[in-house]
Amino acid sequence: GDSVTQMEGPVTLSEEAFLTINCTYTATGYPSLFWYVQYPGEGLQLLLKATKADDKGSNKGFEATYRKETTSFHLEKGSVQVSDSAVYFCALSPRGSQGNLIFGKGTKLSVKP
Amino acid sequence: NAGVTQTPKFQVLKTGQSMTLQCAQDMNHEYMSWYRQDPGMGLRLIHYSVGAGITDQGEVPNGYNVSRSTTEDFPLRLLSAAPSQTSVYFCASSADRGNTGELFFGEGSRLTVL
């Protein structure tokens, strides 16, 4: 079945460092891909998405490109801030799905000043 | 500007007790769903609904019941709680019934079953 694999955490970075969180997926057809972020004590919120191959999603300085040839959707940010400390989830929604998401296990990011 | 509201935020149950987690949204979204979040497991879909009167099972439905009598409300019922149901539960809704839309999540309900 469809699945999402993302890099294990936790990830600890210094402020202004470059961030990459790897995400690969297995799916039939052409799923939509998402990154959600969960700040401490809160629910998840959408960070960015891409709905077709070669699309780039971006928001708040974060970017991810839908790469069908490598089945990947890696999250990147050029300069992280302490306020970016959170858990990041990669997710896919299969083609034909009615909105259901399949999530990766999450990657906890801690940014130190 | 409430969005998705879940109650209660915290609950402790004894094995065998029943309870209902409430979820309400004020965005007139047709799609609603329940997920559970466990350490090292990400989020897993329990049940979902694409409109009033329509529900379906997700990945981990056993031990849970749902109903959808109105567009706004989507309660999750545990009929006989078990320790394996200790988890954080999230309700989510979406305006999009396809696979491209954003899910809006509630703040979660933390359930402990002793």
Short mmCIF file of C-alpha atoms in Angstrom, two decimals:
data_model
loop_
_atom_site.label_atom_id
_atom_site.label_comp_id
_atom_site.label_asym_id
_atom_site.label_seq_id
_atom_site.Cartn_x
_atom_site.Cartn_y
_atom_site.Cartn_z
CA GLY A 1 0.00 0.00 0.00
CA ASP A 2 0.87 3.66 -0.08
CA SER A 3 3.37 4.86 2.49
CA VAL A 4 5.61 7.74 3.53
CA THR A 5 9.12 7.47 4.95
CA GLN A 6 10.81 10.46 6.50
CA MET A 7 14.11 10.85 8.25
CA GLU A 8 14.24 9.97 11.90
CA GLY A 9 14.81 12.68 14.41
CA PRO A 10 15.40 14.46 16.53
CA VAL A 11 17.28 17.05 14.53
CA THR A 12 19.11 19.78 16.44
CA LEU A 13 20.43 22.83 14.63
CA SER A 14 21.85 26.20 15.51
CA GLU A 15 19.96 29.31 14.49
CA GLU A 16 20.59 30.33 10.85
CA ALA A 17 21.68 26.81 9.87
CA PHE A 18 20.41 25.09 6.71
CA LEU A 19 17.65 22.54 7.17
CA THR A 20 16.85 19.46 5.14
CA ILE A 21 14.31 16.85 6.21
CA ASN A 22 14.14 13.95 3.79
CA CYS A 23 10.84 12.43 2.74
CA THR A 24 10.22 9.64 0.24
CA TYR A 25 6.96 8.01 -0.68
CA THR A 26 5.47 4.90 -2.23
CA ALA A 27 2.19 5.33 -4.07
CA THR A 28 0.32 4.19 -7.13
CA GLY A 29 -0.53 6.92 -9.55
CA TYR A 30 0.06 10.56 -8.74
CA PRO A 31 -0.61 11.49 -5.12
CA SER A 32 -0.65 14.98 -3.66
CA LEU A 33 2.17 15.66 -1.20
CA PHE A 34 2.13 17.78 1.94
CA TRP A 35 4.26 18.99 4.80
CA TYR A 36 2.43 19.67 8.06
CA VAL A 37 3.96 21.24 11.17
CA GLN A 38 2.99 20.68 14.79
CA TYR A 39 4.10 23.21 17.37
CA PRO A 40 4.20 22.10 21.02
CA GLY A 41 0.75 21.53 22.46
CA GLU A 42 -1.04 22.31 19.22
CA GLY A 43 -2.70 20.52 16.36
CA LEU A 44 -1.12 20.12 12.95
CA GLN A 45 -1.21 22.92 10.40
CA LEU A 46 -0.40 22.87 6.73
CA LEU A 47 3.05 24.20 5.91
CA LEU A 48 3.11 23.62 2.15
CA LYS A 49 1.87 21.27 -0.54
CA ALA A 50 2.42 20.16 -4.12
CA THR A 51 -0.20 18.41 -6.19
CA LYS A 52 1.69 17.33 -9.30
CA ALA A 53 5.17 16.35 -10.40
CA ASP A 54 7.79 19.14 -10.49
CA ASP A 55 5.56 21.48 -8.46
CA LYS A 56 7.36 23.42 -5.74
CA GLY A 57 5.51 24.25 -2.57
CA SER A 58 6.76 27.12 -0.44
CA ASN A 59 5.74 28.97 2.70
CA LYS A 60 7.51 30.90 5.49
CA GLY A 61 10.91 30.29 3.87
CA PHE A 62 10.36 26.53 3.62
CA GLU A 63 10.38 24.79 0.23
CA ALA A 64 9.82 21.30 -1.13
CA THR A 65 9.74 20.02 -4.71
CA TYR A 66 7.63 17.08 -5.88
CA ARG A 67 10.14 14.76 -7.56
CA LYS A 68 8.40 11.85 -9.24
CA GLU A 69 11.60 10.29 -10.60
CA THR A 70 12.99 9.89 -7.09
CA THR A 71 9.59 9.70 -5.32
CA SER A 72 10.75 12.40 -2.93
CA PHE A 73 9.47 15.60 -1.33
CA HIS A 74 12.33 16.86 0.82
CA LEU A 75 11.73 19.89 3.04
CA GLU A 76 14.37 22.64 3.03
CA LYS A 77 14.93 26.01 4.65
CA GLY A 78 17.97 28.15 4.16
CA SER A 79 18.17 29.71 7.62
CA VAL A 80 16.21 28.29 10.53
CA GLN A 81 15.02 30.27 13.52
CA VAL A 82 14.29 29.22 17.09
CA SER A 83 10.60 29.67 16.30
CA ASP A 84 10.86 26.84 13.73
CA SER A 85 11.28 24.31 16.53
CA ALA A 86 8.42 21.84 16.01
CA VAL A 87 7.58 18.40 14.68
CA TYR A 88 7.35 18.17 10.89
CA PHE A 89 5.21 15.57 9.14
CA CYS A 90 5.41 14.57 5.51
CA ALA A 91 2.11 13.22 4.14
CA LEU A 92 0.50 12.06 0.94
CA SER A 93 -3.06 11.93 -0.26
CA PRO A 94 -3.56 9.18 -2.84
CA ARG A 95 -5.08 10.02 -6.19
CA GLY A 96 -8.79 9.46 -5.94
CA SER A 97 -8.72 9.87 -2.18
CA GLN A 98 -11.54 11.80 -0.59
CA GLY A 99 -9.16 13.79 1.57
CA ASN A 100 -7.51 11.09 3.65
CA LEU A 101 -3.83 11.53 4.42
CA ILE A 102 -1.07 8.99 4.99
CA PHE A 103 1.55 10.43 7.32
CA GLY A 104 5.19 9.78 7.94
CA LYS A 105 6.29 9.30 11.53
CA GLY A 106 7.35 12.89 12.02
CA THR A 107 10.70 14.60 12.58
CA LYS A 108 11.29 16.71 15.66
CA LEU A 109 13.37 19.81 15.00
CA SER A 110 15.00 21.80 17.78
CA VAL A 111 16.74 25.07 16.92
CA LYS A 112 19.18 26.48 19.47
CA PRO A 113 19.98 30.19 19.70
CA ASN B 1 -12.89 32.24 14.38
CA ALA B 2 -13.18 28.85 16.13
CA GLY B 3 -12.25 26.45 13.29
CA VAL B 4 -12.18 22.85 14.59
CA THR B 5 -13.03 22.45 18.27
CA GLN B 6 -12.38 19.26 20.23
CA THR B 7 -13.56 18.39 23.72
CA PRO B 8 -12.38 17.28 26.17
CA LYS B 9 -8.69 18.16 25.92
CA PHE B 10 -7.72 15.59 28.54
CA GLN B 11 -9.48 12.46 29.79
CA VAL B 12 -8.55 9.49 31.96
CA LEU B 13 -10.63 6.34 31.69
CA LYS B 14 -10.58 2.93 33.26
CA THR B 15 -10.52 -0.17 31.10
CA GLY B 16 -14.03 -1.02 29.92
CA GLN B 17 -15.48 2.47 30.33
CA SER B 18 -17.09 4.25 27.42
CA MET B 19 -16.82 7.83 26.32
CA THR B 20 -17.32 10.18 23.40
CA LEU B 21 -14.78 12.64 22.02
CA GLN B 22 -16.56 15.61 20.56
CA CYS B 23 -15.55 17.44 17.39
CA ALA B 24 -17.26 20.47 15.88
CA GLN B 25 -16.30 22.73 12.99
CA ASP B 26 -17.82 26.03 11.96
CA MET B 27 -16.39 26.23 8.43
CA ASN B 28 -19.20 24.28 6.71
CA HIS B 29 -16.73 21.61 5.62
CA GLU B 30 -18.17 18.44 4.16
CA TYR B 31 -15.14 16.27 4.92
CA MET B 32 -14.24 15.38 8.52
CA SER B 33 -11.93 12.76 9.97
CA TRP B 34 -10.40 11.38 13.13
CA TYR B 35 -6.72 10.46 13.55
CA ARG B 36 -4.77 9.06 16.44
CA GLN B 37 -1.18 10.05 17.13
CA ASP B 38 1.15 7.66 18.90
CA PRO B 39 4.87 8.11 19.62
CA GLY B 40 6.99 6.98 16.69
CA MET B 41 3.90 6.15 14.60
CA GLY B 42 2.84 9.45 13.07
CA LEU B 43 -0.90 9.93 12.63
CA ARG B 44 -3.20 7.11 11.60
CA LEU B 45 -6.71 7.50 10.23
CA ILE B 46 -9.50 6.01 12.34
CA HIS B 47 -12.74 7.04 10.58
CA TYR B 48 -13.80 9.69 8.13
CA SER B 49 -16.93 11.25 6.68
CA VAL B 50 -17.57 13.04 3.38
CA GLY B 51 -20.89 14.50 4.46
CA ALA B 52 -23.82 14.21 6.84
CA GLY B 53 -25.05 10.63 7.02
CA ILE B 54 -21.92 9.17 5.38
CA THR B 55 -19.05 7.58 7.30
CA ASP B 56 -16.32 5.11 6.44
CA GLN B 57 -13.43 3.30 8.08
CA GLY B 58 -9.81 4.33 7.97
CA GLU B 59 -6.66 2.38 8.78
CA VAL B 60 -7.36 1.65 12.47
CA PRO B 61 -11.16 1.61 13.06
CA ASN B 62 -11.47 -1.25 15.56
CA GLY B 63 -12.83 -0.19 18.93
CA TYR B 64 -14.25 3.10 17.64
CA ASN B 65 -17.64 4.19 16.33
CA VAL B 66 -18.64 7.39 14.57
CA SER B 67 -21.77 9.03 13.25
CA ARG B 68 -22.40 12.22 11.28
CA SER B 69 -25.88 13.58 11.80
CA THR B 70 -24.97 17.18 10.98
CA THR B 71 -22.34 18.88 8.84
CA GLU B 72 -20.83 20.53 11.93
CA ASP B 73 -20.35 17.60 14.31
CA PHE B 74 -18.40 14.34 14.09
CA PRO B 75 -18.17 12.57 17.47
CA LEU B 76 -15.88 9.60 18.08
CA ARG B 77 -17.15 6.94 20.49
CA LEU B 78 -15.12 4.43 22.44
CA LEU B 79 -17.56 1.73 23.53
CA SER B 80 -15.23 -0.22 25.84
CA ALA B 81 -11.90 1.50 26.36
CA ALA B 82 -8.67 -0.49 26.33
CA PRO B 83 -5.13 0.56 27.33
CA SER B 84 -4.13 0.27 23.64
CA GLN B 85 -6.42 3.23 22.98
CA THR B 86 -4.23 5.53 25.08
CA SER B 87 -3.28 8.17 22.53
CA VAL B 88 -3.74 11.72 21.36
CA TYR B 89 -6.75 12.08 19.08
CA PHE B 90 -7.09 14.72 16.40
CA CYS B 91 -10.17 15.71 14.49
CA ALA B 92 -9.71 17.37 11.10
CA SER B 93 -11.90 18.87 8.42
CA SER B 94 -11.53 20.01 4.84
CA ALA B 95 -13.55 21.95 2.30
CA ASP B 96 -12.06 19.84 -0.49
CA ARG B 97 -13.41 16.34 -1.14
CA GLY B 98 -10.53 15.52 -3.45
CA ASN B 99 -6.91 14.82 -2.64
CA THR B 100 -5.47 18.33 -2.96
CA GLY B 101 -7.09 20.23 -0.13
CA GLU B 102 -5.78 21.41 3.22
CA LEU B 103 -6.85 19.64 6.38
CA PHE B 104 -7.67 21.85 9.37
CA PHE B 105 -6.90 20.17 12.67
CA GLY B 106 -8.25 20.63 16.16
CA GLU B 107 -5.89 20.99 19.10
CA GLY B 108 -6.20 17.36 20.10
CA SER B 109 -7.67 15.27 22.92
CA ARG B 110 -5.25 13.34 25.11
CA LEU B 111 -6.80 10.10 26.35
CA THR B 112 -5.29 7.79 28.96
CA VAL B 113 -6.84 4.38 29.60
CA LEU B 114 -5.75 2.70 32.83
#
